[in-house]
Amino acid sequence: MVKSRLWRFLLIFIGLYLFFALLFLRSFNSNKSEATSTSSSVQARVIDNDNEQAKHIPHHIAARNIEVNENKQPDSVIEIKKDIRSELEPFMTKGVLGNYEIKNAIKSIGPGEGGEGVQLKGDEIKLGEQSVAEYGFNEVASDKISLDRQARDTRPTDCKYWNYPSVDKLPTASVILVFYDEGWSTLVRTIHSVINTSPKKLLKDIILVDDFSDQEHITVRLPEYIKQWNGIVKYIRTEKRYIFLEARVIGARACEGDVVVILDAHCECVTNWLPPLLTRIALNRKTLAVPIVDGIEWNTLRHNQAYGGTLYRGIWEWGFLYKESELPKRERNLMKHPTEPYKSPTHAGGLLAIDKKWFFELGGYDPDIKVCKQ
């Protein structure tokens, strides 16, 4: 009697288990299919250099960002939104520099120019080692490099042929730099670099958030130095030491641009870095745009290409640590050009652009995150 009841119980349990397992697998396959499907209603233009007739191709990245549900809106509304998007879609002119590229650029000559490194000699080597212990990189080598040095252009060639919306169609940007006792030349070179490489009409302001530094070159010299930019660069000193995430929120609240662009305080921007980021947000205000980040070698300040042209994206591993892996083939197959933007599940967090209103609608950074320290 007991054995027969036990068998019935086991059969019922196994049946329910199989039912829910099949239901889960069906739901997973459905979601996967929806995630990889695209629409061909949005077009990007590709124009050959020999004046060949423009070829219209689906712009899959833009199509995946569409928030309009065409089945639920009047045709007139749909057409208006399509017209707006068509004005914002970037397009490529093969062999012809894009609208934000520098024509006939003059190369500068000097230590570190073109992203080259600087080698110290004699007594400077020991001084450089001491600066590494204090700042984490060789400030003595950095001091020998012009504050206006031209970074190495490591972009794929096709990046130079993209055309982006004109400045009147793009949102303005505010760049937030947070630091604590940062080395002088690396910090100030970041400011110079942002200003030198950003279209004037797109750069609303640069917010310097001093996270309660102790060194005089930050607390006294820096506020005086930035006066040369007549208010574009603004200095804020916190009343106590915050972790850098909270300090970024302070900077974001103080800025006046439409888009918050967060950079490290020891960056150098390359040609045409800003319009592509702002274009993604113009197309979809809920996009968080992340640039590809090269590296600056800590000892010589040499600018090195980070990925060698391979496309990577951020992921979480099972230990909940941030990693980067090569972009899957299924995502690459959706791209008409290898220089198109692509989706990523997550990002490193150091450099990004996000619509200011959307940032605060999301709640900004969680003030209870206490792990990350400067």
Tab-separated table of C-alpha atoms in Angstrom:
chain	number	residue	atom	x	y	z
A	1	MET	CA	0.000	0.000	0.000
A	2	VAL	CA	2.768	2.424	1.025
A	3	LYS	CA	4.903	1.482	-1.988
A	4	SER	CA	2.045	2.137	-4.462
A	5	ARG	CA	1.402	5.583	-2.966
A	6	LEU	CA	5.111	6.358	-3.128
A	7	TRP	CA	5.254	5.393	-6.795
A	8	ARG	CA	2.210	7.561	-7.607
A	9	PHE	CA	3.837	10.493	-5.811
A	10	LEU	CA	7.084	10.038	-7.754
A	11	LEU	CA	5.260	9.809	-11.093
A	12	ILE	CA	3.300	13.000	-10.385
A	13	PHE	CA	6.487	14.799	-9.322
A	14	ILE	CA	8.388	13.715	-12.440
A	15	GLY	CA	5.485	14.727	-14.663
A	16	LEU	CA	5.295	18.217	-13.154
A	17	TYR	CA	9.073	18.608	-13.414
A	18	LEU	CA	9.071	17.740	-17.127
A	19	PHE	CA	6.131	20.055	-17.788
A	20	PHE	CA	7.790	23.104	-16.233
A	21	ALA	CA	11.130	22.266	-17.837
A	22	LEU	CA	9.534	22.214	-21.305
A	23	LEU	CA	7.676	25.440	-20.521
A	24	PHE	CA	10.928	27.147	-19.479
A	25	LEU	CA	12.802	26.007	-22.592
A	26	ARG	CA	10.001	27.242	-24.841
A	27	SER	CA	10.073	30.648	-23.130
A	28	PHE	CA	13.869	30.841	-23.428
A	29	ASN	CA	13.823	30.072	-27.160
A	30	SER	CA	11.112	32.657	-27.726
A	31	ASN	CA	13.090	35.366	-25.927
A	32	LYS	CA	16.258	34.465	-27.805
A	33	SER	CA	14.457	34.738	-31.129
A	34	GLU	CA	13.040	38.135	-30.216
A	35	ALA	CA	16.422	39.414	-29.044
A	36	THR	CA	18.159	38.620	-32.318
A	37	SER	CA	15.481	39.751	-34.740
A	38	THR	CA	15.828	43.125	-36.446
A	39	SER	CA	13.785	45.466	-38.527
A	40	SER	CA	14.742	46.655	-41.979
A	41	SER	CA	12.664	49.821	-41.776
A	42	VAL	CA	15.577	52.036	-40.709
A	43	GLN	CA	18.238	52.742	-43.299
A	44	ALA	CA	21.825	53.985	-43.190
A	45	ARG	CA	23.467	55.385	-46.299
A	46	VAL	CA	26.777	54.243	-47.717
A	47	ILE	CA	28.215	56.414	-50.486
A	48	ASP	CA	31.150	55.257	-52.559
A	49	ASN	CA	33.964	57.628	-53.388
A	50	ASP	CA	33.454	57.320	-57.163
A	51	ASN	CA	30.085	59.124	-56.934
A	52	GLU	CA	28.296	55.872	-57.440
A	53	GLN	CA	24.582	55.983	-56.605
A	54	ALA	CA	23.908	55.787	-52.852
A	55	LYS	CA	23.210	52.300	-51.592
A	56	HIS	CA	20.582	51.937	-48.875
A	57	ILE	CA	21.196	49.214	-46.341
A	58	PRO	CA	19.493	48.307	-43.067
A	59	HIS	CA	21.105	49.984	-40.078
A	60	HIS	CA	20.592	47.172	-37.581
A	61	ILE	CA	21.991	48.965	-34.586
A	62	ALA	CA	19.542	51.825	-34.932
A	63	ALA	CA	16.708	49.399	-35.632
A	64	ARG	CA	17.337	47.610	-32.370
A	65	ASN	CA	17.081	50.923	-30.491
A	66	ILE	CA	13.646	51.865	-31.806
A	67	GLU	CA	11.108	52.475	-29.056
A	68	VAL	CA	8.203	53.248	-31.373
A	69	ASN	CA	5.452	50.640	-31.537
A	70	GLU	CA	4.170	51.195	-35.044
A	71	ASN	CA	1.068	49.082	-34.465
A	72	LYS	CA	-0.216	51.417	-31.764
A	73	GLN	CA	0.476	54.897	-33.159
A	74	PRO	CA	-1.140	56.947	-35.921
A	75	ASP	CA	0.621	56.901	-39.273
A	76	SER	CA	1.355	60.636	-39.039
A	77	VAL	CA	3.211	60.187	-35.733
A	78	ILE	CA	5.185	57.261	-37.139
A	79	GLU	CA	6.230	59.246	-40.210
A	80	ILE	CA	7.356	62.221	-38.116
A	81	LYS	CA	9.491	59.990	-35.904
A	82	LYS	CA	10.966	58.271	-38.965
A	83	ASP	CA	11.884	61.665	-40.443
A	84	ILE	CA	13.574	62.693	-37.187
A	85	ARG	CA	15.550	59.458	-37.033
A	86	SER	CA	16.637	59.750	-40.659
A	87	GLU	CA	18.215	63.124	-39.851
A	88	LEU	CA	20.118	61.580	-36.944
A	89	GLU	CA	21.349	58.383	-38.578
A	90	PRO	CA	25.101	58.425	-39.279
A	91	PHE	CA	26.195	57.473	-42.784
A	92	MET	CA	29.505	56.522	-44.339
A	93	THR	CA	31.226	58.142	-47.315
A	94	LYS	CA	33.894	55.661	-48.350
A	95	GLY	CA	37.276	57.243	-48.905
A	96	VAL	CA	36.052	60.712	-47.884
A	97	LEU	CA	36.664	62.072	-44.388
A	98	GLY	CA	33.543	62.513	-42.264
A	99	ASN	CA	32.084	65.857	-41.287
A	100	TYR	CA	33.806	66.023	-37.871
A	101	GLU	CA	37.221	64.819	-39.024
A	102	ILE	CA	40.166	67.224	-39.120
A	103	LYS	CA	41.225	68.071	-42.654
A	104	ASN	CA	44.930	68.699	-43.321
A	105	ALA	CA	45.908	68.178	-39.691
A	106	ILE	CA	49.348	69.501	-38.770
A	107	LYS	CA	51.460	67.084	-36.748
A	108	SER	CA	53.105	68.500	-33.650
A	109	ILE	CA	56.727	67.795	-32.806
A	110	GLY	CA	58.018	67.227	-29.301
A	111	PRO	CA	58.378	64.674	-26.496
A	112	GLY	CA	55.468	62.244	-26.435
A	113	GLU	CA	53.768	63.650	-29.529
A	114	GLY	CA	51.687	61.241	-31.552
A	115	GLY	CA	51.262	59.143	-28.435
A	116	GLU	CA	54.938	58.200	-28.176
A	117	GLY	CA	56.498	57.494	-24.789
A	118	VAL	CA	59.176	59.435	-22.930
A	119	GLN	CA	62.319	57.778	-21.577
A	120	LEU	CA	63.953	59.363	-18.526
A	121	LYS	CA	67.716	59.511	-18.001
A	122	GLY	CA	70.134	60.016	-15.127
A	123	ASP	CA	68.777	61.417	-11.875
A	124	GLU	CA	65.294	61.759	-13.408
A	125	ILE	CA	64.809	57.994	-13.269
A	126	LYS	CA	64.799	57.965	-9.457
A	127	LEU	CA	62.499	61.010	-9.337
A	128	GLY	CA	60.188	59.227	-11.727
A	129	GLU	CA	60.096	56.158	-9.501
A	130	GLN	CA	59.145	58.331	-6.529
A	131	SER	CA	56.298	59.897	-8.503
A	132	VAL	CA	55.039	56.436	-9.449
A	133	ALA	CA	54.855	55.546	-5.753
A	134	GLU	CA	52.811	58.695	-5.104
A	135	TYR	CA	50.506	58.899	-8.129
A	136	GLY	CA	50.533	55.426	-9.667
A	137	PHE	CA	52.246	56.615	-12.844
A	138	ASN	CA	55.380	58.512	-13.852
A	139	GLU	CA	54.555	62.172	-13.320
A	140	VAL	CA	58.139	63.205	-14.157
A	141	ALA	CA	57.788	61.698	-17.650
A	142	SER	CA	54.340	63.273	-17.962
A	143	ASP	CA	55.739	66.723	-17.126
A	144	LYS	CA	57.969	66.533	-20.213
A	145	ILE	CA	54.966	66.100	-22.524
A	146	SER	CA	52.975	69.037	-23.873
A	147	LEU	CA	49.593	69.619	-22.227
A	148	ASP	CA	48.221	69.851	-25.777
A	149	ARG	CA	49.873	66.725	-27.172
A	150	GLN	CA	48.154	64.903	-30.012
A	151	ALA	CA	47.209	61.346	-29.076
A	152	ARG	CA	47.822	58.421	-31.396
A	153	ASP	CA	44.925	57.756	-33.774
A	154	THR	CA	44.351	54.028	-33.306
A	155	ARG	CA	40.917	53.910	-34.937
A	156	PRO	CA	40.173	51.605	-37.877
A	157	THR	CA	40.343	53.536	-41.140
A	158	ASP	CA	36.585	53.291	-41.770
A	159	CYS	CA	35.891	55.228	-38.545
A	160	LYS	CA	37.160	58.345	-40.297
A	161	TYR	CA	34.533	58.093	-43.065
A	162	TRP	CA	31.417	58.265	-40.866
A	163	ASN	CA	29.275	61.402	-40.946
A	164	TYR	CA	27.262	62.333	-37.860
A	165	PRO	CA	24.392	64.791	-37.254
A	166	SER	CA	25.291	68.470	-37.256
A	167	VAL	CA	25.869	70.168	-33.892
A	168	ASP	CA	22.400	71.727	-33.893
A	169	LYS	CA	20.830	68.244	-33.933
A	170	LEU	CA	22.959	66.748	-31.159
A	171	PRO	CA	22.608	67.207	-27.376
A	172	THR	CA	25.266	69.167	-25.499
A	173	ALA	CA	27.757	67.414	-23.247
A	174	SER	CA	29.124	68.026	-19.770
A	175	VAL	CA	32.350	66.220	-18.918
A	176	ILE	CA	32.781	65.160	-15.281
A	177	LEU	CA	36.277	64.574	-13.871
A	178	VAL	CA	36.618	63.325	-10.282
A	179	PHE	CA	40.009	63.183	-8.572
A	180	TYR	CA	41.856	63.099	-5.271
A	181	ASP	CA	45.419	64.496	-5.162
A	182	GLU	CA	45.846	63.749	-8.872
A	183	GLY	CA	49.182	64.501	-10.527
A	184	TRP	CA	49.213	67.986	-12.071
A	185	SER	CA	50.215	67.409	-15.688
A	186	THR	CA	48.060	64.310	-16.239
A	187	LEU	CA	44.991	66.074	-14.823
A	188	VAL	CA	45.484	69.316	-16.731
A	189	ARG	CA	46.322	67.458	-19.947
A	190	THR	CA	42.950	65.737	-19.640
A	191	ILE	CA	41.228	69.134	-19.527
A	192	HIS	CA	43.221	70.430	-22.510
A	193	SER	CA	42.514	67.246	-24.439
A	194	VAL	CA	38.743	67.412	-23.919
A	195	ILE	CA	38.634	71.047	-25.025
A	196	ASN	CA	40.967	70.563	-28.005
A	197	THR	CA	39.087	67.570	-29.435
A	198	SER	CA	35.443	68.538	-28.772
A	199	PRO	CA	33.304	70.704	-31.076
A	200	LYS	CA	32.822	73.981	-29.191
A	201	LYS	CA	29.060	74.022	-29.622
A	202	LEU	CA	28.721	70.517	-28.168
A	203	LEU	CA	30.866	71.008	-25.053
A	204	LYS	CA	28.723	72.808	-22.491
A	205	ASP	CA	31.131	72.588	-19.561
A	206	ILE	CA	33.759	70.544	-17.755
A	207	ILE	CA	33.101	69.902	-14.065
A	208	LEU	CA	36.178	69.248	-11.922
A	209	VAL	CA	35.182	67.526	-8.695
A	210	ASP	CA	37.992	67.702	-6.146
A	211	ASP	CA	37.221	64.897	-3.706
A	212	PHE	CA	38.731	66.704	-0.710
A	213	SER	CA	42.340	66.754	-1.912
A	214	ASP	CA	45.240	67.784	0.333
A	215	GLN	CA	47.874	68.916	-2.158
A	216	GLU	CA	48.258	72.609	-2.907
A	217	HIS	CA	48.516	72.206	-6.674
A	218	ILE	CA	44.896	70.992	-6.548
A	219	THR	CA	43.395	73.219	-3.852
A	220	VAL	CA	45.113	76.514	-4.822
A	221	ARG	CA	46.802	76.317	-8.224
A	222	LEU	CA	44.040	74.518	-10.150
A	223	PRO	CA	41.159	76.987	-9.432
A	224	GLU	CA	43.376	79.810	-10.660
A	225	TYR	CA	44.617	77.931	-13.718
A	226	ILE	CA	41.158	77.161	-15.116
A	227	LYS	CA	40.121	80.836	-15.198
A	228	GLN	CA	41.695	81.029	-18.677
A	229	TRP	CA	38.624	79.193	-20.065
A	230	ASN	CA	36.136	81.830	-18.875
A	231	GLY	CA	33.736	79.582	-16.995
A	232	ILE	CA	33.632	76.537	-19.285
A	233	VAL	CA	35.750	74.650	-16.737
A	234	LYS	CA	34.287	74.686	-13.226
A	235	TYR	CA	35.887	73.604	-9.958
A	236	ILE	CA	33.922	71.983	-7.126
A	237	ARG	CA	35.526	70.901	-3.854
A	238	THR	CA	33.643	68.431	-1.667
A	239	GLU	CA	33.262	69.146	2.056
A	240	LYS	CA	34.555	65.659	2.925
A	241	ARG	CA	36.075	62.636	1.216
A	242	TYR	CA	33.517	60.654	-0.798
A	243	ILE	CA	33.968	57.530	-2.820
A	244	PHE	CA	34.242	58.550	-6.439
A	245	LEU	CA	30.734	57.356	-7.376
A	246	GLU	CA	29.102	59.838	-5.004
A	247	ALA	CA	31.473	62.556	-6.200
A	248	ARG	CA	30.398	61.878	-9.782
A	249	VAL	CA	26.771	62.453	-8.789
A	250	ILE	CA	27.782	65.804	-7.261
A	251	GLY	CA	29.363	66.740	-10.593
A	252	ALA	CA	26.356	65.518	-12.580
A	253	ARG	CA	23.992	67.674	-10.486
A	254	ALA	CA	26.154	70.748	-11.068
A	255	CYS	CA	26.589	70.384	-14.839
A	256	GLU	CA	24.432	72.173	-17.411
A	257	GLY	CA	24.748	69.907	-20.468
A	258	ASP	CA	22.092	67.540	-21.799
A	259	VAL	CA	24.422	64.551	-21.536
A	260	VAL	CA	26.713	63.577	-18.664
A	261	VAL	CA	30.068	62.302	-19.935
A	262	ILE	CA	32.196	60.696	-17.241
A	263	LEU	CA	35.935	60.352	-17.804
A	264	ASP	CA	38.895	59.456	-15.630
A	265	ALA	CA	41.078	62.392	-14.595
A	266	HIS	CA	44.085	61.014	-16.521
A	267	CYS	CA	42.651	60.594	-20.032
A	268	GLU	CA	43.567	61.884	-23.458
A	269	CYS	CA	40.842	62.140	-26.084
A	270	VAL	CA	41.375	61.261	-29.725
A	271	THR	CA	39.969	62.924	-32.830
A	272	ASN	CA	36.173	62.845	-33.160
A	273	TRP	CA	35.541	61.021	-29.873
A	274	LEU	CA	32.442	62.958	-28.789
A	275	PRO	CA	29.919	63.123	-31.721
A	276	PRO	CA	29.555	59.307	-32.036
A	277	LEU	CA	28.647	59.022	-28.335
A	278	LEU	CA	26.135	61.872	-28.507
A	279	THR	CA	24.591	60.448	-31.686
A	280	ARG	CA	23.597	57.209	-29.926
A	281	ILE	CA	21.860	59.211	-27.196
A	282	ALA	CA	20.180	61.497	-29.738
A	283	LEU	CA	18.717	58.382	-31.374
A	284	ASN	CA	17.609	56.912	-28.043
A	285	ARG	CA	17.842	58.931	-24.825
A	286	LYS	CA	17.924	55.718	-22.772
A	287	THR	CA	21.143	54.550	-24.389
A	288	LEU	CA	24.264	54.419	-22.251
A	289	ALA	CA	27.106	54.990	-24.716
A	290	VAL	CA	30.583	53.659	-23.945
A	291	PRO	CA	33.739	54.448	-25.952
A	292	ILE	CA	36.501	51.995	-26.793
A	293	VAL	CA	39.287	52.809	-24.341
A	294	ASP	CA	42.960	52.500	-25.245
A	295	GLY	CA	45.743	52.463	-22.665
A	296	ILE	CA	48.441	54.923	-21.596
A	297	GLU	CA	51.532	53.115	-20.319
A	298	TRP	CA	52.154	54.127	-16.681
A	299	ASN	CA	55.925	54.638	-16.901
A	300	THR	CA	56.527	56.295	-20.293
A	301	LEU	CA	53.023	57.688	-20.982
A	302	ARG	CA	52.976	55.923	-24.350
A	303	HIS	CA	49.531	55.628	-25.938
A	304	ASN	CA	48.873	51.976	-26.827
A	305	GLN	CA	46.010	50.387	-28.716
A	306	ALA	CA	44.094	48.128	-26.356
A	307	TYR	CA	42.222	45.648	-28.545
A	308	GLY	CA	44.084	45.429	-31.839
A	309	GLY	CA	40.908	45.961	-33.886
A	310	THR	CA	39.032	43.034	-32.301
A	311	LEU	CA	35.541	43.855	-30.996
A	312	TYR	CA	35.030	43.146	-27.301
A	313	ARG	CA	32.150	43.694	-24.914
A	314	GLY	CA	31.751	43.695	-21.132
A	315	ILE	CA	30.306	40.672	-19.332
A	316	TRP	CA	29.824	39.379	-15.798
A	317	GLU	CA	31.458	36.089	-14.914
A	318	TRP	CA	29.858	33.697	-12.396
A	319	GLY	CA	31.848	35.228	-9.545
A	320	PHE	CA	30.180	38.560	-10.439
A	321	LEU	CA	33.493	40.030	-11.573
A	322	TYR	CA	33.689	42.248	-14.651
A	323	LYS	CA	35.344	40.637	-17.671
A	324	GLU	CA	35.533	41.325	-21.395
A	325	SER	CA	34.943	38.778	-24.131
A	326	GLU	CA	34.982	38.918	-27.921
A	327	LEU	CA	31.726	40.025	-29.506
A	328	PRO	CA	29.722	36.869	-30.401
A	329	LYS	CA	29.356	35.941	-34.051
A	330	ARG	CA	25.559	36.310	-33.908
A	331	GLU	CA	26.031	40.002	-32.988
A	332	ARG	CA	28.746	40.589	-35.589
A	333	ASN	CA	26.445	39.139	-38.254
A	334	LEU	CA	23.925	41.914	-37.518
A	335	MET	CA	26.486	44.580	-38.403
A	336	LYS	CA	26.857	45.883	-41.943
A	337	HIS	CA	30.148	47.551	-41.009
A	338	PRO	CA	32.747	46.477	-38.444
A	339	THR	CA	32.912	50.091	-37.215
A	340	GLU	CA	29.239	50.285	-36.251
A	341	PRO	CA	28.334	50.525	-32.558
A	342	TYR	CA	27.092	47.348	-30.900
A	343	LYS	CA	25.295	46.309	-27.738
A	344	SER	CA	27.015	45.171	-24.556
A	345	PRO	CA	25.424	43.607	-21.440
A	346	THR	CA	27.566	45.785	-19.151
A	347	HIS	CA	30.625	48.033	-19.148
A	348	ALA	CA	33.718	48.786	-17.073
A	349	GLY	CA	32.153	51.909	-15.527
A	350	GLY	CA	35.036	54.344	-15.838
A	351	LEU	CA	34.120	56.148	-19.057
A	352	LEU	CA	30.583	56.598	-20.338
A	353	ALA	CA	27.951	59.003	-21.672
A	354	ILE	CA	24.330	59.096	-20.513
A	355	ASP	CA	21.395	61.493	-20.838
A	356	LYS	CA	21.373	63.610	-17.661
A	357	LYS	CA	17.624	63.392	-17.074
A	358	TRP	CA	17.629	59.641	-17.678
A	359	PHE	CA	20.585	59.236	-15.309
A	360	PHE	CA	18.643	60.805	-12.461
A	361	GLU	CA	15.397	59.072	-13.425
A	362	LEU	CA	17.326	55.859	-12.802
A	363	GLY	CA	18.438	57.208	-9.424
A	364	GLY	CA	22.058	57.986	-10.322
A	365	TYR	CA	24.715	55.865	-8.648
A	366	ASP	CA	23.643	53.863	-5.611
A	367	PRO	CA	24.957	55.835	-2.592
A	368	ASP	CA	25.328	52.586	-0.621
A	369	ILE	CA	28.039	51.197	-2.911
A	370	LYS	CA	31.080	51.286	-0.649
A	371	VAL	CA	33.477	48.904	-2.378
A	372	CYS	CA	35.071	51.131	-5.028
A	373	LYS	CA	37.648	53.589	-3.668
A	374	GLN	CA	39.946	56.040	-5.405
